[in-house]
Amino acid sequence: MSELAMMGGFGFEVSFSPDGETQAEALAGRMRQAAAWIDQQVGLPWAPSLFVVGPEDWPRVSMGVPYGIPHVGDDRIVAGLDGGPLWEALLSRCAPHVPAGAWERLTDVYGDPPDLRPFVDLLVVHELGHVTHGESWAGEPAGLWLDELASNVILHGYVEQVEPWWMPSLETLFDVVRDTPRRLWPVRDLDRMADTLDGDWTNYLWFEFGLQQLARRLWHSAGSKAVQGLVELLRGPVRCQEEVLGTIATYDADVALALRRWARA
């Protein structure tokens, strides 16, 4: 375990493992841009600290999340210096079931063998999206997937408008993984998304990628209105799933239908 270093100049605290200065500076710059964009969309109540750490420092700053999975909680966003073994496990699980053409597309974007860090590094924007409404609807089945969907719409909108050259890095992985055979993913019911946090988390990522596909459609249908509407839902009182789907249908009826049919899609 090492002494974390710090850097300033971003409007929030940035701490990093000794060999992580370049990565920390890059992620902090993205987070600063994303904070400004999100604030224009829906308002950002506060800016958390950013920790960019290696596996030896991860246990003391993370919140029980596997190494390499960016996440937010308490007063911080935590990211790894590299993608970490979970992303490799995800690719290993999917690789035998990905058609040759889709795998070629994957390696065209991420290299051969695939290096997913460009995708993982974008997820700090997703995590910042959670800050827009805090821990609302905690424990509610619809709350988890709605929370993730809202942050995914924010992520897609940000990349498309602010860093569009990273769009292939954002979209290719979730398109390829989400289209693998459903038998690979034992938990598929939308209201059981929390159950996928057990085990190796790859099933959880399948859920995230499916929501990211729908987030892309919501952004293209309604843009900032979709961001504002989903965040306002999460800032308000708990609604039943049908009420949530009714609101989403006002932005894109096909997305609401896909969510309703999630377990069979």
Tab-separated table of C-alpha atoms in Angstrom:
chain	number	residue	atom	x	y	z
A	1	MET	CA	0.000	0.000	0.000
A	2	SER	CA	1.428	3.363	-1.028
A	3	GLU	CA	0.942	6.990	-0.076
A	4	LEU	CA	-1.508	8.580	-2.493
A	5	ALA	CA	-0.418	11.712	-4.323
A	6	MET	CA	-2.735	14.641	-5.069
A	7	MET	CA	-3.157	17.222	-7.810
A	8	GLY	CA	-5.186	20.407	-7.949
A	9	GLY	CA	-6.677	22.703	-10.530
A	10	PHE	CA	-9.859	20.802	-11.354
A	11	GLY	CA	-12.395	22.187	-8.885
A	12	PHE	CA	-12.454	18.917	-6.927
A	13	GLU	CA	-9.830	16.851	-5.135
A	14	VAL	CA	-7.867	14.330	-7.201
A	15	SER	CA	-5.860	11.572	-5.513
A	16	PHE	CA	-3.888	8.860	-7.267
A	17	SER	CA	-1.431	6.017	-6.824
A	18	PRO	CA	2.204	7.042	-7.400
A	19	ASP	CA	2.340	5.622	-10.935
A	20	GLY	CA	-1.054	7.043	-11.920
A	21	GLU	CA	-0.454	10.735	-12.536
A	22	THR	CA	-1.048	10.636	-16.301
A	23	GLN	CA	-4.216	8.556	-15.960
A	24	ALA	CA	-5.502	10.713	-13.100
A	25	GLU	CA	-4.943	13.914	-15.044
A	26	ALA	CA	-6.792	12.538	-18.079
A	27	LEU	CA	-9.769	11.292	-16.050
A	28	ALA	CA	-9.938	14.492	-13.999
A	29	GLY	CA	-10.011	16.551	-17.186
A	30	ARG	CA	-12.873	14.449	-18.538
A	31	MET	CA	-14.723	14.655	-15.233
A	32	ARG	CA	-14.400	18.456	-15.192
A	33	GLN	CA	-15.823	18.683	-18.718
A	34	ALA	CA	-18.605	16.257	-17.857
A	35	ALA	CA	-19.502	18.154	-14.679
A	36	ALA	CA	-19.957	21.348	-16.690
A	37	TRP	CA	-22.075	19.556	-19.330
A	38	ILE	CA	-24.257	17.790	-16.764
A	39	ASP	CA	-24.736	21.004	-14.823
A	40	GLN	CA	-26.108	22.622	-17.973
A	41	GLN	CA	-28.516	19.721	-18.481
A	42	VAL	CA	-29.989	19.180	-15.020
A	43	GLY	CA	-27.780	20.869	-12.444
A	44	LEU	CA	-25.028	19.120	-10.516
A	45	PRO	CA	-25.490	19.536	-6.743
A	46	TRP	CA	-21.847	18.847	-5.869
A	47	ALA	CA	-18.613	17.508	-7.334
A	48	PRO	CA	-17.124	14.441	-5.625
A	49	SER	CA	-13.436	13.788	-5.198
A	50	LEU	CA	-11.730	11.539	-7.748
A	51	PHE	CA	-9.495	8.630	-6.745
A	52	VAL	CA	-7.483	6.883	-9.476
A	53	VAL	CA	-5.663	3.950	-7.918
A	54	GLY	CA	-3.984	0.638	-8.614
A	55	PRO	CA	-5.036	-2.734	-7.171
A	56	GLU	CA	-2.866	-2.359	-4.066
A	57	ASP	CA	-4.649	0.874	-3.069
A	58	TRP	CA	-8.134	-0.095	-4.247
A	59	PRO	CA	-9.358	-1.782	-1.013
A	60	ARG	CA	-8.882	1.331	1.138
A	61	VAL	CA	-10.687	3.802	-1.136
A	62	SER	CA	-13.291	1.701	-2.963
A	63	MET	CA	-16.713	0.663	-1.693
A	64	GLY	CA	-16.567	-3.109	-2.071
A	65	VAL	CA	-16.658	-3.024	-5.869
A	66	PRO	CA	-14.335	-5.308	-7.903
A	67	TYR	CA	-11.093	-3.693	-8.977
A	68	GLY	CA	-11.323	-1.702	-12.194
A	69	ILE	CA	-15.074	-0.930	-12.038
A	70	PRO	CA	-15.540	2.854	-11.718
A	71	HIS	CA	-18.112	3.685	-9.056
A	72	VAL	CA	-19.413	6.525	-6.922
A	73	GLY	CA	-20.368	6.636	-3.282
A	74	ASP	CA	-20.034	8.720	-0.168
A	75	ASP	CA	-17.848	11.615	-1.283
A	76	ARG	CA	-15.868	10.113	-4.146
A	77	ILE	CA	-15.641	8.556	-7.564
A	78	VAL	CA	-13.139	5.693	-7.683
A	79	ALA	CA	-11.461	4.458	-10.876
A	80	GLY	CA	-8.642	2.016	-11.552
A	81	LEU	CA	-5.346	2.611	-13.272
A	82	ASP	CA	-6.357	-0.086	-15.751
A	83	GLY	CA	-9.422	-2.056	-16.665
A	84	GLY	CA	-8.794	-4.864	-14.216
A	85	PRO	CA	-9.523	-8.608	-14.392
A	86	LEU	CA	-13.325	-8.366	-14.481
A	87	TRP	CA	-13.274	-6.911	-17.986
A	88	GLU	CA	-10.972	-9.718	-19.110
A	89	ALA	CA	-13.364	-12.222	-17.517
A	90	LEU	CA	-16.263	-10.642	-19.395
A	91	LEU	CA	-14.481	-11.015	-22.734
A	92	SER	CA	-13.438	-14.577	-21.919
A	93	ARG	CA	-17.031	-15.487	-21.157
A	94	CYS	CA	-18.356	-13.914	-24.339
A	95	ALA	CA	-15.598	-14.741	-26.834
A	96	PRO	CA	-16.702	-18.298	-27.762
A	97	HIS	CA	-20.202	-17.017	-28.534
A	98	VAL	CA	-19.410	-13.864	-30.500
A	99	PRO	CA	-19.730	-14.227	-34.292
A	100	ALA	CA	-16.498	-13.719	-36.208
A	101	GLY	CA	-17.679	-10.466	-37.755
A	102	ALA	CA	-18.646	-9.005	-34.386
A	103	TRP	CA	-15.333	-10.042	-32.831
A	104	GLU	CA	-13.494	-8.425	-35.734
A	105	ARG	CA	-15.415	-5.224	-35.063
A	106	LEU	CA	-14.413	-5.466	-31.397
A	107	THR	CA	-10.713	-5.848	-32.191
A	108	ASP	CA	-10.863	-3.067	-34.792
A	109	VAL	CA	-11.944	-0.673	-32.020
A	110	TYR	CA	-10.067	-1.986	-28.953
A	111	GLY	CA	-7.087	-3.749	-30.513
A	112	ASP	CA	-6.049	-7.388	-30.618
A	113	PRO	CA	-6.037	-8.552	-27.897
A	114	PRO	CA	-8.747	-6.069	-26.871
A	115	ASP	CA	-7.772	-3.332	-24.417
A	116	LEU	CA	-11.027	-2.035	-22.930
A	117	ARG	CA	-9.556	0.868	-20.991
A	118	PRO	CA	-10.870	3.487	-23.456
A	119	PHE	CA	-14.387	2.210	-22.721
A	120	VAL	CA	-13.832	1.911	-18.964
A	121	ASP	CA	-12.387	5.427	-18.777
A	122	LEU	CA	-15.634	6.843	-20.172
A	123	LEU	CA	-17.570	5.431	-17.225
A	124	VAL	CA	-16.509	8.247	-14.893
A	125	VAL	CA	-19.171	10.285	-16.732
A	126	HIS	CA	-21.786	7.637	-15.937
A	127	GLU	CA	-20.779	7.726	-12.265
A	128	LEU	CA	-20.986	11.504	-12.178
A	129	GLY	CA	-24.516	11.160	-13.541
A	130	HIS	CA	-25.555	9.426	-10.300
A	131	VAL	CA	-24.659	12.574	-8.364
A	132	THR	CA	-27.504	14.482	-10.045
A	133	HIS	CA	-30.113	12.861	-7.796
A	134	GLY	CA	-28.276	11.112	-4.964
A	135	GLU	CA	-29.417	7.824	-3.438
A	136	SER	CA	-33.069	8.226	-4.317
A	137	TRP	CA	-35.442	5.240	-4.491
A	138	ALA	CA	-32.969	3.083	-2.551
A	139	GLY	CA	-34.139	-0.519	-2.358
A	140	GLU	CA	-36.934	-0.090	-4.905
A	141	PRO	CA	-36.795	-2.622	-7.783
A	142	ALA	CA	-37.515	0.040	-10.407
A	143	GLY	CA	-35.109	2.438	-8.729
A	144	LEU	CA	-31.921	0.573	-9.614
A	145	TRP	CA	-32.546	0.127	-13.329
A	146	LEU	CA	-34.005	3.647	-13.663
A	147	ASP	CA	-30.977	5.093	-11.879
A	148	GLU	CA	-28.641	3.232	-14.233
A	149	LEU	CA	-30.679	4.149	-17.310
A	150	ALA	CA	-30.564	7.851	-16.397
A	151	SER	CA	-26.793	7.788	-15.945
A	152	ASN	CA	-26.413	5.928	-19.235
A	153	VAL	CA	-28.427	8.570	-21.096
A	154	ILE	CA	-26.151	11.186	-19.539
A	155	LEU	CA	-23.086	9.197	-20.613
A	156	HIS	CA	-24.295	8.794	-24.190
A	157	GLY	CA	-25.333	12.434	-24.518
A	158	TYR	CA	-22.042	13.669	-23.134
A	159	VAL	CA	-19.873	11.551	-25.422
A	160	GLU	CA	-21.933	12.378	-28.499
A	161	GLN	CA	-21.859	16.127	-27.842
A	162	VAL	CA	-18.494	16.698	-26.135
A	163	GLU	CA	-16.143	13.836	-27.121
A	164	PRO	CA	-17.757	12.288	-30.218
A	165	TRP	CA	-14.485	10.730	-31.410
A	166	TRP	CA	-14.854	8.248	-28.528
A	167	MET	CA	-18.271	7.044	-29.670
A	168	PRO	CA	-16.955	3.769	-31.204
A	169	SER	CA	-15.187	3.010	-27.901
A	170	LEU	CA	-18.435	3.599	-26.037
A	171	GLU	CA	-20.815	1.680	-28.281
A	172	THR	CA	-18.934	-1.314	-29.657
A	173	LEU	CA	-18.463	-3.281	-26.441
A	174	PHE	CA	-22.043	-3.034	-25.214
A	175	ASP	CA	-23.440	-3.881	-28.642
A	176	VAL	CA	-21.285	-7.007	-28.959
A	177	VAL	CA	-21.783	-8.257	-25.384
A	178	ARG	CA	-25.524	-7.584	-25.243
A	179	ASP	CA	-26.061	-9.630	-28.410
A	180	THR	CA	-24.486	-12.803	-27.011
A	181	PRO	CA	-26.810	-15.776	-26.295
A	182	ARG	CA	-29.148	-15.209	-23.374
A	183	ARG	CA	-28.240	-18.542	-21.813
A	184	LEU	CA	-24.945	-16.974	-20.711
A	185	TRP	CA	-26.805	-14.666	-18.319
A	186	PRO	CA	-28.717	-16.560	-15.614
A	187	VAL	CA	-30.497	-13.489	-14.188
A	188	ARG	CA	-32.543	-11.642	-16.790
A	189	ASP	CA	-35.629	-10.158	-15.085
A	190	LEU	CA	-35.460	-6.385	-15.058
A	191	ASP	CA	-36.640	-6.029	-11.451
A	192	ARG	CA	-33.892	-8.450	-10.334
A	193	MET	CA	-30.995	-6.326	-11.539
A	194	ALA	CA	-29.705	-6.051	-7.956
A	195	ASP	CA	-29.304	-9.851	-7.855
A	196	THR	CA	-26.686	-9.648	-10.583
A	197	LEU	CA	-24.287	-7.920	-8.181
A	198	ASP	CA	-23.664	-11.351	-6.659
A	199	GLY	CA	-21.004	-13.557	-8.207
A	200	ASP	CA	-18.475	-12.205	-10.691
A	201	TRP	CA	-20.526	-9.153	-11.836
A	202	THR	CA	-20.473	-10.130	-15.523
A	203	ASN	CA	-24.260	-10.653	-15.454
A	204	TYR	CA	-24.594	-7.126	-14.049
A	205	LEU	CA	-22.579	-5.753	-16.959
A	206	TRP	CA	-24.952	-7.496	-19.392
A	207	PHE	CA	-27.794	-5.530	-17.775
A	208	GLU	CA	-25.820	-2.283	-17.990
A	209	PHE	CA	-25.066	-2.798	-21.663
A	210	GLY	CA	-28.704	-3.500	-22.442
A	211	LEU	CA	-29.720	-0.320	-20.649
A	212	GLN	CA	-26.996	1.547	-22.541
A	213	GLN	CA	-28.505	0.443	-25.849
A	214	LEU	CA	-31.884	1.802	-24.725
A	215	ALA	CA	-30.242	4.966	-23.406
A	216	ARG	CA	-28.815	5.595	-26.881
A	217	ARG	CA	-32.321	5.348	-28.343
A	218	LEU	CA	-33.750	7.663	-25.677
A	219	TRP	CA	-31.071	10.261	-26.334
A	220	HIS	CA	-31.653	10.139	-30.079
A	221	SER	CA	-35.425	10.422	-29.562
A	222	ALA	CA	-35.560	13.159	-26.938
A	223	GLY	CA	-32.045	14.404	-26.164
A	224	SER	CA	-31.813	16.664	-23.121
A	225	LYS	CA	-35.538	16.252	-22.418
A	226	ALA	CA	-34.928	12.563	-21.684
A	227	VAL	CA	-32.058	13.406	-19.322
A	228	GLN	CA	-34.129	15.998	-17.512
A	229	GLY	CA	-37.210	13.792	-17.305
A	230	LEU	CA	-35.425	10.743	-15.883
A	231	VAL	CA	-33.474	12.777	-13.353
A	232	GLU	CA	-36.632	14.585	-12.233
A	233	LEU	CA	-38.310	11.214	-11.713
A	234	LEU	CA	-35.450	10.119	-9.473
A	235	ARG	CA	-35.503	13.398	-7.549
A	236	GLY	CA	-39.191	12.957	-6.807
A	237	PRO	CA	-41.294	10.453	-4.884
A	238	VAL	CA	-41.057	6.738	-5.621
A	239	ARG	CA	-43.287	5.656	-8.517
A	240	CYS	CA	-44.421	2.197	-9.477
A	241	GLN	CA	-42.822	0.581	-12.534
A	242	GLU	CA	-45.834	1.214	-14.767
A	243	GLU	CA	-45.765	4.938	-13.939
A	244	VAL	CA	-42.064	5.030	-14.775
A	245	LEU	CA	-42.641	3.255	-18.073
A	246	GLY	CA	-45.472	5.650	-18.880
A	247	THR	CA	-43.126	8.601	-18.454
A	248	ILE	CA	-40.438	6.946	-20.587
A	249	ALA	CA	-43.043	6.279	-23.280
A	250	THR	CA	-43.534	10.031	-23.679
A	251	TYR	CA	-39.918	10.192	-24.875
A	252	ASP	CA	-39.820	6.941	-26.845
A	253	ALA	CA	-42.661	4.409	-26.840
A	254	ASP	CA	-40.405	1.682	-28.267
A	255	VAL	CA	-37.958	2.029	-25.375
A	256	ALA	CA	-40.798	1.723	-22.869
A	257	LEU	CA	-42.030	-1.373	-24.707
A	258	ALA	CA	-38.541	-2.889	-24.724
A	259	LEU	CA	-38.268	-2.351	-20.956
A	260	ARG	CA	-41.678	-3.925	-20.419
A	261	ARG	CA	-40.601	-6.946	-22.480
A	262	TRP	CA	-37.049	-7.028	-21.120
A	263	ALA	CA	-37.092	-10.616	-19.867
A	264	ARG	CA	-38.247	-11.897	-23.259
A	265	ALA	CA	-36.304	-9.530	-25.532
